[in-house]
Coordinates of C-alpha atoms in Angstrom, one line a residue:
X1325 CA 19.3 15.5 12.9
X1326 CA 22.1 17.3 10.5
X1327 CA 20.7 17.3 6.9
X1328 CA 23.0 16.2 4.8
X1329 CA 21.0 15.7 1.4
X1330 CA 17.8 16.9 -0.4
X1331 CA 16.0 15.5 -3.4
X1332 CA 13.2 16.9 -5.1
X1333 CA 10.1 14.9 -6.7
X1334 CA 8.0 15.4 -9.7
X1335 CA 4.2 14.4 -9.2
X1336 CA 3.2 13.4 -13.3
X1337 CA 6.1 16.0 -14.5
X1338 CA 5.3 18.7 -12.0
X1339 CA 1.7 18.9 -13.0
X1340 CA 0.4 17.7 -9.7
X1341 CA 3.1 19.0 -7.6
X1342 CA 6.1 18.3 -6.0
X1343 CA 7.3 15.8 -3.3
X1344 CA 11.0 17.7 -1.7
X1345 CA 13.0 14.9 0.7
X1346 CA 15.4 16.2 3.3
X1347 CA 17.6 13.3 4.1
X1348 CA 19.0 13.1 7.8
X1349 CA 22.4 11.7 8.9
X1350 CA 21.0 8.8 10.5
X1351 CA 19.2 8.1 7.5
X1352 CA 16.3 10.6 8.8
X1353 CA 13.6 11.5 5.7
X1354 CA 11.3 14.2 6.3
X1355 CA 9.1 14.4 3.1
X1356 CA 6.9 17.5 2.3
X1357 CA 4.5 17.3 -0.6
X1358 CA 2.7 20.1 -2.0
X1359 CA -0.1 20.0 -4.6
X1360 CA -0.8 22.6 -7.7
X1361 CA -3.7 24.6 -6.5
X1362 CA -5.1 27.6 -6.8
X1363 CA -3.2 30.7 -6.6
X1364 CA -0.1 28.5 -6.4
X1365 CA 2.9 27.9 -8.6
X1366 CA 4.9 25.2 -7.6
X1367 CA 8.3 24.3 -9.9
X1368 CA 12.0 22.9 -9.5
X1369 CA 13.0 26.0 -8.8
X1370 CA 10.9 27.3 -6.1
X1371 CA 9.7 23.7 -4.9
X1372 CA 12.8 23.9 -1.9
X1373 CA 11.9 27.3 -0.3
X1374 CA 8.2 26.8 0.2
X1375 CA 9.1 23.1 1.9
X1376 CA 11.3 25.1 4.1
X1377 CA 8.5 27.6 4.6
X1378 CA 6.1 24.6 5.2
X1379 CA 8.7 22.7 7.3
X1380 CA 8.7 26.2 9.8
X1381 CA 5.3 26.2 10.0
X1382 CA 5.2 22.9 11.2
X1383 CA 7.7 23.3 13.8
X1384 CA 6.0 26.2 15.0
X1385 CA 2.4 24.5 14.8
X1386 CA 1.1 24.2 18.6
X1387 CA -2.0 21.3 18.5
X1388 CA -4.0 23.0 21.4
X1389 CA -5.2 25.4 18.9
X1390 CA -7.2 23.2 16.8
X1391 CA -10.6 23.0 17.8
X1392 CA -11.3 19.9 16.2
X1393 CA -9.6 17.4 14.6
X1394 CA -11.9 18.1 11.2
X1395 CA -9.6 21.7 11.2
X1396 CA -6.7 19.4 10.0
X1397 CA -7.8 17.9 7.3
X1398 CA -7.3 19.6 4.0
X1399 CA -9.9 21.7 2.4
X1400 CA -10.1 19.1 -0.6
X1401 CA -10.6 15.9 1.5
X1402 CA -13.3 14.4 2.4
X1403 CA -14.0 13.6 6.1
X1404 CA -13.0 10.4 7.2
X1405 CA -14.7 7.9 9.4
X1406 CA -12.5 6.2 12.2
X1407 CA -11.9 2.5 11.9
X1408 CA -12.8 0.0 14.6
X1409 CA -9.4 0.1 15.4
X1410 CA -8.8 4.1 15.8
X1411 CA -12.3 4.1 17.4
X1412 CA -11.7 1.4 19.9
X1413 CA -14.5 -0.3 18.9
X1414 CA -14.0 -4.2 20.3
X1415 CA -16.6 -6.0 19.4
X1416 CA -16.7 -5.0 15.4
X1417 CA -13.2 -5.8 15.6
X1418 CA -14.1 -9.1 17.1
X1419 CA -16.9 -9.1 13.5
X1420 CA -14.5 -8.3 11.6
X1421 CA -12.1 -10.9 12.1
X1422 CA -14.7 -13.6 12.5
X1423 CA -15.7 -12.7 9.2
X1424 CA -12.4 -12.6 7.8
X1425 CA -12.1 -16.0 9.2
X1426 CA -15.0 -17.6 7.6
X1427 CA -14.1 -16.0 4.3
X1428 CA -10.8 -17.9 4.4
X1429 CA -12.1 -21.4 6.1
X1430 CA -10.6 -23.7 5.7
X1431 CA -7.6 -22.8 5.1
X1432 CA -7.2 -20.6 8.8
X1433 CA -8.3 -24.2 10.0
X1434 CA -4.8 -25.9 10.2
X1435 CA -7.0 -28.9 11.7
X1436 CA -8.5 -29.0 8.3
X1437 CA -5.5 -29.4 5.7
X1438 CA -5.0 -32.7 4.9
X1439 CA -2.2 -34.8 3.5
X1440 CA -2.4 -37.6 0.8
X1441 CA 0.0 -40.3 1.8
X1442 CA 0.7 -42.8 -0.8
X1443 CA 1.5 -46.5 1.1
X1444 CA 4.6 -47.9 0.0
X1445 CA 7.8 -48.8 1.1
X1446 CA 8.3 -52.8 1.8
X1447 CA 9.7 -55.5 -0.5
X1448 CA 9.7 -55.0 -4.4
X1449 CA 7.5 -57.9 -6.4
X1450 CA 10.1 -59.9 -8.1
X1451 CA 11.8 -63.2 -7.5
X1452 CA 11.4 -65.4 -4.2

């Protein structure tokens, strides 16, 4: 990937932080968003280098040394419970969409929609 383009991003005028795009050749977007936080100072003029700093990091970052997947999430975040999905879990996924279907019955029932047909057609009343 050749970058050929950057843009930079305020979050609610900077206050938040700031979202920098590096736009690929092939229409490639690798985003990097960093938050106002403590003990950092994030602006338009600084916002570039530390997403190249971060963007190192990340190429450099090796998996196998995380000893659990909680070690990932940011400090601020809350842990998060898997889906069924994520989890595997096939049988509340099976509940799930059975209730999904009832909710929306009958109209996930195809067999169910009905048609009002007015008769008609044939000879006009008028003269013999």
């Amino acid at each position: 990937m050749q970058i050929v383009g950057t843009q930079v991003h305020e979050e609610m005028g900077g206050k938040l932080g700031y979202i920098v795009e590096f736009v690929g050749d092939g229409g490639e977007v690798v985003s990097v968003q960093m938050r106002q936080g403590d003990g950092t100072s994030i602006n338009r003029a600084n916002a570039m280098e530390k997403a190249k700093v971060i963007l190192l990091q990340a190429a450099n970052f090796d998996e196998t040394d995380l000893k659990s997947p909680l070690e990932f999430r940011h400090r601020d975040q809350p842990a998060s419970t898997e889906s069924a999905r994520s989890s595997g879990d096939r049988d509340e996924l099976e509940d799930q969409l059975d209730e999904g279907l009832e909710d929306s019955f009958p109209a996930s029932d195809p067999v169910s929609v009905t048609h009002s047909v007015t008769a008609g057609g044939g000879e006009k009343n008028g003269s013999h």
